[in-house]
Tab-separated table of C-alpha atoms in Angstrom:
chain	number	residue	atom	x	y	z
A	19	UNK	CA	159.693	-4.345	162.301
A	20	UNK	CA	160.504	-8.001	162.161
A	21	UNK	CA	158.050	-10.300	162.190
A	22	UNK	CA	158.088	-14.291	161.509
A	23	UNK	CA	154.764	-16.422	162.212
A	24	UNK	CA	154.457	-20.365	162.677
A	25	UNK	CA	151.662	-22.152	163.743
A	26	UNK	CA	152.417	-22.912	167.626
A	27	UNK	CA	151.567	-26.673	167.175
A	28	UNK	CA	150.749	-29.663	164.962
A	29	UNK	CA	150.502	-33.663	165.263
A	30	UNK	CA	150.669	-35.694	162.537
A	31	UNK	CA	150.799	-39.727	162.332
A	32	UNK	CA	153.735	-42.080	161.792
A	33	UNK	CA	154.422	-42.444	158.008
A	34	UNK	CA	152.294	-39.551	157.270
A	35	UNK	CA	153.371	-35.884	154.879
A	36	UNK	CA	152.923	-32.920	157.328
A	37	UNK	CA	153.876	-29.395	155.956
A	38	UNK	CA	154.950	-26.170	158.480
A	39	UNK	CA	154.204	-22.917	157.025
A	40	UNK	CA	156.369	-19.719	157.733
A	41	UNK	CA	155.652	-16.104	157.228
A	42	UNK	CA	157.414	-12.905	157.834
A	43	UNK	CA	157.889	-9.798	157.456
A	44	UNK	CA	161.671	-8.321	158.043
A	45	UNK	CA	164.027	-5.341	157.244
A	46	UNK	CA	165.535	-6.632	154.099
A	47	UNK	CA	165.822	-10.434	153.931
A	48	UNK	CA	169.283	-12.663	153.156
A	49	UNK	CA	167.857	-16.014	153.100
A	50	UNK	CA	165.809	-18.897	155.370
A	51	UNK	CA	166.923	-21.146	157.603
A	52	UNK	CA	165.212	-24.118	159.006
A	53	UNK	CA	166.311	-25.890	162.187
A	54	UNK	CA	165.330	-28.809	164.522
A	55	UNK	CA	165.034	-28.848	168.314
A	56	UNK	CA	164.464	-31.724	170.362
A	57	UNK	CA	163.268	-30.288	173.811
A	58	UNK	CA	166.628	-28.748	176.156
A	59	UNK	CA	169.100	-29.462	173.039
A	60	UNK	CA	170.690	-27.197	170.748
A	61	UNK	CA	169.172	-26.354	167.523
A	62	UNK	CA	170.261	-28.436	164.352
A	63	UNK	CA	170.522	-26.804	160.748
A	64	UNK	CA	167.745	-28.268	158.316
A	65	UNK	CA	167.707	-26.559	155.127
A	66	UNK	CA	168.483	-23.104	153.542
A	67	UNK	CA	166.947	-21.001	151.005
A	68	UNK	CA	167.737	-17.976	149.231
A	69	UNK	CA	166.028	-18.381	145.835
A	70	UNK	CA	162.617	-19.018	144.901
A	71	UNK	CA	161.530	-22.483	144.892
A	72	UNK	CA	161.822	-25.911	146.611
A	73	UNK	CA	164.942	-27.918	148.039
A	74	UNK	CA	164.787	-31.100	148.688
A	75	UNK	CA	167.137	-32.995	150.926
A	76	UNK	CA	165.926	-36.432	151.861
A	77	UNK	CA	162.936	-36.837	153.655
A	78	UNK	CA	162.979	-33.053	154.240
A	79	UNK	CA	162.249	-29.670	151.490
A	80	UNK	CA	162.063	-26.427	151.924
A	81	UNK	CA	159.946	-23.795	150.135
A	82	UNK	CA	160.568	-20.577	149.515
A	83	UNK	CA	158.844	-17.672	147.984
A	84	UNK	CA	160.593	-14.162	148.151
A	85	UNK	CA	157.126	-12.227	146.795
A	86	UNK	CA	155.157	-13.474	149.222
A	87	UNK	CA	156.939	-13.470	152.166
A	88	UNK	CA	156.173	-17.582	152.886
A	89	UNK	CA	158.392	-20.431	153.200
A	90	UNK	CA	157.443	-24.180	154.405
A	91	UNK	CA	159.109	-26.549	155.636
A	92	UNK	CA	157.801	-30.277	154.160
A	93	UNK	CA	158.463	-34.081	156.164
A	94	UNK	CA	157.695	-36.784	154.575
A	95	UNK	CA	157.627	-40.472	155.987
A	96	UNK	CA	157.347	-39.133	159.493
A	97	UNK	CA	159.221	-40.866	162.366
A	98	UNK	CA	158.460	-40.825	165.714
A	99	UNK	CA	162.016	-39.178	166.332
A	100	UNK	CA	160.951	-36.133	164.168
A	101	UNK	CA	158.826	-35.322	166.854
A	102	UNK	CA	161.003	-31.518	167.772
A	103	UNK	CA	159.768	-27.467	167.144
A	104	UNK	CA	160.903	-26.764	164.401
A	105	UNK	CA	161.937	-23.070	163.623
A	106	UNK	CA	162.062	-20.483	160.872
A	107	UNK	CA	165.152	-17.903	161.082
A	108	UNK	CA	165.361	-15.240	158.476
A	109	UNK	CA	168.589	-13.619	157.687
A	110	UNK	CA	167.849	-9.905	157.786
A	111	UNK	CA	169.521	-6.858	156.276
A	112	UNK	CA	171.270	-5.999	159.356
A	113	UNK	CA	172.971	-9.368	159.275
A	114	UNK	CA	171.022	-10.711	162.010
A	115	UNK	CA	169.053	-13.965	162.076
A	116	UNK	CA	165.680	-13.516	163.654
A	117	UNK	CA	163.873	-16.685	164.976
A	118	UNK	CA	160.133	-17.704	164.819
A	119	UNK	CA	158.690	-18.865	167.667
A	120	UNK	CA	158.790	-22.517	166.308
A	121	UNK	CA	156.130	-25.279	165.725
A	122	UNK	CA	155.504	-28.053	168.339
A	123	UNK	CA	155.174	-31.175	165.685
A	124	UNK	CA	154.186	-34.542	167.862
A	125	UNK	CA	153.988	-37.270	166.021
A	126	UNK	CA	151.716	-40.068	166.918
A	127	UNK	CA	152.011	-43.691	166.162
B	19	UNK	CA	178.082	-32.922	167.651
B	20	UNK	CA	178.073	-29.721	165.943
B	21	UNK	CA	181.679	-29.156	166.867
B	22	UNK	CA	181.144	-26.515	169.155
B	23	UNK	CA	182.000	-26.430	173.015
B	24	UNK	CA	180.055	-24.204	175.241
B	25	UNK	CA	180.981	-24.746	179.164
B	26	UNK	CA	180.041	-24.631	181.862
B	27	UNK	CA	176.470	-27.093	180.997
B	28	UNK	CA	174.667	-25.693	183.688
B	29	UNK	CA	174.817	-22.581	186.072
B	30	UNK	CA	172.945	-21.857	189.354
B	31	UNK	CA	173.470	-18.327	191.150
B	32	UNK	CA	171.511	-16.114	192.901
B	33	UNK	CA	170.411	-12.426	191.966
B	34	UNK	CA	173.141	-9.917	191.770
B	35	UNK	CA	175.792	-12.066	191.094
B	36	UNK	CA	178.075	-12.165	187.508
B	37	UNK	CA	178.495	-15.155	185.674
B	38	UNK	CA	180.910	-15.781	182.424
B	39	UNK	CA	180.040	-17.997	179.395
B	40	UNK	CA	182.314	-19.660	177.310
B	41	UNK	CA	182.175	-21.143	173.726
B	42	UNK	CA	184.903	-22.440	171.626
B	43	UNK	CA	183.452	-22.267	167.663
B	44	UNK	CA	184.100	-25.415	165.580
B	45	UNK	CA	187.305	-25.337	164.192
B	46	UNK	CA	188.046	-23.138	160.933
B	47	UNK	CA	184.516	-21.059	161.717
B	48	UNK	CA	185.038	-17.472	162.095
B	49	UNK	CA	182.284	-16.058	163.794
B	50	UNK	CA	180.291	-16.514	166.738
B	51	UNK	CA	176.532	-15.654	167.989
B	52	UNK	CA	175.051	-15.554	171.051
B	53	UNK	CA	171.848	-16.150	172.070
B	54	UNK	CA	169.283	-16.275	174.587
B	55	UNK	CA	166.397	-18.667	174.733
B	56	UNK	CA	163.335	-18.505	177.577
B	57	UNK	CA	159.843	-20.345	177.482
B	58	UNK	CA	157.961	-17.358	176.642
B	59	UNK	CA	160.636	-15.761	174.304
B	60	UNK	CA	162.093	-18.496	171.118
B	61	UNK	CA	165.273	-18.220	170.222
B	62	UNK	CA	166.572	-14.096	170.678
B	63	UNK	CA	170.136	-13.068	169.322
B	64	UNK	CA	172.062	-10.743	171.878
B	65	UNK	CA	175.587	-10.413	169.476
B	66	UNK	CA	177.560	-11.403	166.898
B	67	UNK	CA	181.417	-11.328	166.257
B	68	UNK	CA	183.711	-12.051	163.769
B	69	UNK	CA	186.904	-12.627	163.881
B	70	UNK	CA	187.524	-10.836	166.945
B	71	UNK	CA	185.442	-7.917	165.644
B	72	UNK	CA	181.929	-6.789	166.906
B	73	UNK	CA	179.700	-7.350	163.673
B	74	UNK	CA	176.086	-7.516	164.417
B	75	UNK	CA	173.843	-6.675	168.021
B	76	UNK	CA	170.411	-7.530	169.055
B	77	UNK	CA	168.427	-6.989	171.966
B	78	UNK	CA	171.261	-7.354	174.222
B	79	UNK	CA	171.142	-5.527	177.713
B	80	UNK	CA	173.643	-3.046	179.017
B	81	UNK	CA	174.431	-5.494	181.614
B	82	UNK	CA	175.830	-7.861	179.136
B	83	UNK	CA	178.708	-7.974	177.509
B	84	UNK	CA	180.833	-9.934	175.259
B	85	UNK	CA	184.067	-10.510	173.297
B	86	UNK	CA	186.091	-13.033	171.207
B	87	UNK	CA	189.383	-13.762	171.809
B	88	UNK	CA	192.514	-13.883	169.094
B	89	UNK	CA	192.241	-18.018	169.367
B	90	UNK	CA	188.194	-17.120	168.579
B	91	UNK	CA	186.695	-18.223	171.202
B	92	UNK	CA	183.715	-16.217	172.818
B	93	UNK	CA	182.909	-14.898	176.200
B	94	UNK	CA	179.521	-14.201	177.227
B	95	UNK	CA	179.524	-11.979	180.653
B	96	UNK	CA	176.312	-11.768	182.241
B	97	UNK	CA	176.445	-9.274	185.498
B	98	UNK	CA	173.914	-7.802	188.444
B	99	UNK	CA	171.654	-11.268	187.554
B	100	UNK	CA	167.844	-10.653	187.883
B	101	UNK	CA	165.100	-13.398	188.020
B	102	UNK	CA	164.332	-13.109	184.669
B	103	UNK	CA	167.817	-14.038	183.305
B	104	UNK	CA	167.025	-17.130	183.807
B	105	UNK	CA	167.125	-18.883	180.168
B	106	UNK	CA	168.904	-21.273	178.308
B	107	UNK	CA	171.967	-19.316	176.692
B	108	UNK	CA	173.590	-20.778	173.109
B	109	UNK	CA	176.527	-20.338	171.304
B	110	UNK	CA	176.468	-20.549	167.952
B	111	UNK	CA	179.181	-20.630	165.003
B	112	UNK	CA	179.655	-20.045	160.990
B	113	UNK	CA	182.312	-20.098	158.556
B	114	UNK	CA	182.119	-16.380	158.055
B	115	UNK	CA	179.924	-13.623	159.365
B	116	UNK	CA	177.800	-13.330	156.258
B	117	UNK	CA	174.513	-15.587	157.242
B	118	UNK	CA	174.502	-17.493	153.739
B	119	UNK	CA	176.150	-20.410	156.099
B	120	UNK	CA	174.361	-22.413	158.422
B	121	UNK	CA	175.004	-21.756	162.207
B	122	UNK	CA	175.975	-24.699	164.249
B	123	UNK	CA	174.673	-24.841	167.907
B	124	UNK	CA	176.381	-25.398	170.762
B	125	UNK	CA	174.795	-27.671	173.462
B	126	UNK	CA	174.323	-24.300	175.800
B	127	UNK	CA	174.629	-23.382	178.892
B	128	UNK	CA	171.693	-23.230	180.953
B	129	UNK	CA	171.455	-20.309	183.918
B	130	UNK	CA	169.139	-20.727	186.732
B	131	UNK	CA	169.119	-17.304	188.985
B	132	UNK	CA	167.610	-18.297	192.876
Protein backbone atom coordinates (compact mmCIF):
# COMPACT_ATOMS: atom_id res chain seq x y z
CA UNK A 1 0.00 0.00 0.00
CA UNK A 2 1.02 3.60 0.02
CA UNK A 3 1.22 5.31 2.92
CA UNK A 4 2.75 8.95 3.80
CA UNK A 5 2.15 10.48 7.46
CA UNK A 6 2.53 14.28 8.59
CA UNK A 7 1.56 15.68 11.64
CA UNK A 8 -1.95 17.47 10.82
CA UNK A 9 -0.79 20.77 12.50
CA UNK A 10 1.91 22.93 14.10
CA UNK A 11 2.46 26.75 15.20
CA UNK A 12 5.57 28.07 15.66
CA UNK A 13 6.66 31.89 16.43
CA UNK A 14 8.03 34.58 14.13
CA UNK A 15 11.85 34.17 13.78
CA UNK A 16 11.70 30.82 15.27
CA UNK A 17 13.34 26.98 13.57
CA UNK A 18 10.27 24.65 13.19
CA UNK A 19 10.94 21.16 11.58
CA UNK A 20 7.91 18.91 9.66
CA UNK A 21 8.53 15.32 9.77
CA UNK A 22 7.40 12.88 6.91
CA UNK A 23 7.02 9.18 6.85
CA UNK A 24 5.93 6.63 4.39
CA UNK A 25 5.68 3.68 3.27
CA UNK A 26 5.22 3.17 -0.77
CA UNK A 27 5.61 0.61 -3.67
CA UNK A 28 9.11 1.39 -4.65
CA UNK A 29 10.14 5.03 -4.08
CA UNK A 30 11.77 7.65 -6.91
CA UNK A 31 12.39 10.54 -4.78
CA UNK A 32 10.58 13.41 -2.30
CA UNK A 33 9.04 16.30 -3.04
CA UNK A 34 8.13 19.12 -0.81
CA UNK A 35 5.55 21.78 -1.70
CA UNK A 36 3.82 24.91 -0.26
CA UNK A 37 0.11 25.79 -0.21
CA UNK A 38 -1.31 28.89 0.85
CA UNK A 39 -5.10 28.11 1.47
CA UNK A 40 -7.33 27.87 -2.29
CA UNK A 41 -3.87 28.30 -4.34
CA UNK A 42 -1.96 25.92 -6.23
CA UNK A 43 0.81 24.05 -4.73
CA UNK A 44 4.46 25.50 -5.13
CA UNK A 45 7.63 23.14 -5.50
CA UNK A 46 9.99 23.41 -2.32
CA UNK A 47 12.70 21.02 -2.45
CA UNK A 48 13.58 17.51 -3.86
CA UNK A 49 15.40 14.61 -2.66
CA UNK A 50 16.55 11.47 -3.98
CA UNK A 51 19.74 10.71 -2.01
CA UNK A 52 20.39 10.41 1.51
CA UNK A 53 21.03 13.49 3.33
CA UNK A 54 20.15 17.21 3.69
CA UNK A 55 19.55 20.08 1.00
CA UNK A 56 19.60 23.23 1.81
CA UNK A 57 18.11 26.03 -0.21
CA UNK A 58 17.82 29.28 1.66
CA UNK A 59 15.82 29.50 4.55
CA UNK A 60 14.44 26.04 3.64
CA UNK A 61 16.28 22.03 3.78
CA UNK A 62 15.14 19.01 3.22
CA UNK A 63 16.06 15.66 4.82
CA UNK A 64 16.03 12.58 3.55
CA UNK A 65 16.68 9.11 4.69
CA UNK A 66 15.96 6.16 2.20
CA UNK A 67 16.45 3.31 5.24
CA UNK A 68 14.15 4.68 7.27
CA UNK A 69 11.50 5.73 5.35
CA UNK A 70 11.61 9.66 6.95
CA UNK A 71 12.17 12.88 5.39
CA UNK A 72 11.72 16.54 7.06
CA UNK A 73 11.23 19.42 5.88
CA UNK A 74 13.32 22.36 8.07
CA UNK A 75 12.28 26.58 8.13
CA UNK A 76 14.32 28.62 9.58
CA UNK A 77 13.75 32.45 10.36
CA UNK A 78 10.03 31.95 10.11
CA UNK A 79 7.83 34.65 8.48
CA UNK A 80 4.49 35.25 8.99
CA UNK A 81 3.94 34.54 5.13
CA UNK A 82 5.25 30.92 5.64
CA UNK A 83 2.23 30.36 7.36
CA UNK A 84 0.76 27.40 4.34
CA UNK A 85 0.35 23.15 4.69
CA UNK A 86 2.98 22.06 3.61
CA UNK A 87 3.05 18.57 1.84
CA UNK A 88 5.17 15.48 1.33
CA UNK A 89 4.76 13.69 -2.25
CA UNK A 90 6.73 10.58 -2.87
CA UNK A 91 7.51 9.50 -6.32
CA UNK A 92 6.52 5.84 -6.42
CA UNK A 93 7.51 2.92 -8.62
CA UNK A 94 4.54 3.18 -10.71
CA UNK A 95 5.54 6.70 -11.62
CA UNK A 96 2.96 8.24 -9.61
CA UNK A 97 3.38 10.96 -6.98
CA UNK A 98 1.37 10.23 -3.90
CA UNK A 99 0.57 13.20 -1.53
CA UNK A 100 0.52 13.39 2.34
CA UNK A 101 -2.16 14.88 3.82
CA UNK A 102 -0.03 18.05 4.61
CA UNK A 103 0.83 20.01 7.84
CA UNK A 104 -1.17 23.14 8.89
CA UNK A 105 2.04 25.42 10.07
CA UNK A 106 0.55 28.94 11.63
CA UNK A 107 2.91 31.06 12.55
CA UNK A 108 2.39 33.48 15.31
CA UNK A 109 3.95 36.80 15.87
CA UNK B 1 3.13 32.10 -11.97
CA UNK B 2 4.09 28.65 -12.55
CA UNK B 3 3.48 29.05 -16.25
CA UNK B 4 0.63 26.97 -16.45
CA UNK B 5 -3.03 27.98 -17.56
CA UNK B 6 -5.90 26.00 -16.30
CA UNK B 7 -9.48 27.63 -17.34
CA UNK B 8 -12.22 27.97 -16.62
CA UNK B 9 -11.26 29.40 -12.55
CA UNK B 10 -14.38 28.35 -11.28
CA UNK B 11 -17.35 25.98 -12.26
CA UNK B 12 -20.90 25.70 -10.81
CA UNK B 13 -23.35 22.87 -12.22
CA UNK B 14 -25.75 20.79 -10.91
CA UNK B 15 -25.77 16.84 -10.59
CA UNK B 16 -25.82 14.95 -13.79
CA UNK B 17 -24.39 17.36 -15.85
CA UNK B 18 -20.64 17.06 -17.82
CA UNK B 19 -18.16 19.56 -17.45
CA UNK B 20 -14.60 19.86 -19.45
CA UNK B 21 -11.28 21.08 -17.92
CA UNK B 22 -8.64 22.62 -19.63
CA UNK B 23 -4.85 23.15 -18.94
CA UNK B 24 -2.23 24.43 -21.17
CA UNK B 25 1.41 23.04 -19.54
CA UNK B 26 4.19 25.67 -19.34
CA UNK B 27 5.89 25.90 -22.39
CA UNK B 28 8.65 23.19 -23.38
CA UNK B 29 7.04 20.69 -20.45
CA UNK B 30 5.95 17.47 -21.77
CA UNK B 31 3.68 15.98 -19.51
CA UNK B 32 0.70 16.72 -17.66
CA UNK B 33 -1.13 15.45 -14.28
CA UNK B 34 -4.29 15.79 -13.06
CA UNK B 35 -5.51 15.96 -9.87
CA UNK B 36 -8.22 16.16 -7.51
CA UNK B 37 -8.17 17.90 -4.19
CA UNK B 38 -11.31 17.81 -1.43
CA UNK B 39 -11.22 18.84 2.38
CA UNK B 40 -11.27 15.43 3.61
CA UNK B 41 -9.04 13.89 0.81
CA UNK B 42 -5.19 16.02 0.20
CA UNK B 43 -4.02 16.18 -2.90
CA UNK B 44 -5.21 12.63 -5.10
CA UNK B 45 -3.72 12.04 -8.71
CA UNK B 46 -6.48 10.81 -11.26
CA UNK B 47 -3.82 10.63 -14.60
CA UNK B 48 -0.88 11.35 -16.14
CA UNK B 49 0.16 11.90 -19.87
CA UNK B 50 2.99 12.45 -21.78
CA UNK B 51 3.37 13.66 -24.77
CA UNK B 52 0.08 12.81 -25.97
CA UNK B 53 0.47 9.31 -24.50
CA UNK B 54 -1.40 7.84 -21.41
CA UNK B 55 1.61 7.16 -18.90
CA UNK B 56 0.51 6.78 -15.40
CA UNK B 57 -3.42 6.39 -13.63
CA UNK B 58 -4.63 6.76 -10.17
CA UNK B 59 -7.80 6.54 -8.55
CA UNK B 60 -9.58 7.99 -11.38
CA UNK B 61 -13.38 7.05 -11.89
CA UNK B 62 -14.90 5.50 -14.95
CA UNK B 63 -16.79 8.60 -15.35
CA UNK B 64 -13.71 10.54 -16.03
CA UNK B 65 -11.78 10.84 -18.70
CA UNK B 66 -8.93 12.59 -20.19
CA UNK B 67 -6.54 13.31 -23.09
CA UNK B 68 -3.73 15.62 -24.37
CA UNK B 69 -3.78 17.11 -27.45
CA UNK B 70 -0.77 17.21 -30.29
CA UNK B 71 -0.16 21.15 -29.14
CA UNK B 72 -0.05 19.30 -25.34
CA UNK B 73 -2.53 20.68 -23.81
CA UNK B 74 -4.87 18.56 -21.46
CA UNK B 75 -8.53 17.94 -21.18
CA UNK B 76 -10.06 16.85 -18.11
CA UNK B 77 -13.87 15.55 -18.82
CA UNK B 78 -15.82 15.09 -15.84
CA UNK B 79 -19.50 13.51 -16.73
CA UNK B 80 -22.97 12.31 -14.79
CA UNK B 81 -21.61 14.95 -11.77
CA UNK B 82 -22.49 13.68 -8.21
CA UNK B 83 -22.34 15.78 -4.95
CA UNK B 84 -19.25 14.56 -4.05
CA UNK B 85 -17.32 15.81 -7.15
CA UNK B 86 -17.23 18.71 -5.73
CA UNK B 87 -13.31 19.54 -5.20
CA UNK B 88 -10.78 21.72 -6.29
CA UNK B 89 -9.29 20.09 -9.60
CA UNK B 90 -5.32 20.95 -10.62
CA UNK B 91 -3.33 20.69 -13.46
CA UNK B 92 -0.04 20.08 -13.14
CA UNK B 93 3.15 20.00 -15.57
CA UNK B 94 6.96 18.59 -15.89
CA UNK B 95 9.64 18.59 -18.31
CA UNK B 96 9.29 14.90 -18.91
CA UNK B 97 7.17 12.15 -17.46
CA UNK B 98 9.88 10.71 -15.26
CA UNK B 99 9.04 12.44 -11.63
CA UNK B 100 12.85 13.42 -10.97
CA UNK B 101 11.39 17.08 -12.08
CA UNK B 102 9.37 19.18 -10.05
CA UNK B 103 5.63 19.58 -11.07
CA UNK B 104 4.40 23.06 -11.50
CA UNK B 105 0.74 23.80 -10.44
CA UNK B 106 -1.72 25.34 -12.17
CA UNK B 107 -4.02 27.83 -10.30
CA UNK B 108 -7.07 25.08 -10.73
CA UNK B 109 -10.24 25.00 -11.44
CA UNK B 110 -12.60 24.76 -8.75
CA UNK B 111 -16.14 22.64 -9.35
CA UNK B 112 -19.04 23.25 -7.19
CA UNK B 113 -21.97 20.52 -8.07
CA UNK B 114 -25.70 22.09 -6.63
Amino acid sequence: GQNIDQPTEMTATEGAIVQINCTYQTSGFNGLFWYQQHAGEAPTFLSYNVLDGLEEKGRFSSFLSRSKGYSYLLLKELQMKDSASYLCAVHNQGGKLIFGQGTELSVKP
Amino acid sequence: DSGVTQTPKHLITATGQRVTLRCSPRSGDLSVYWYQQSLDQGLQFLIQYYNGEERAKGNILERFSAQQFPDLHSELNLSSLELGDSALYFCASSVDGGGNQPQHFGDGTRLSIL
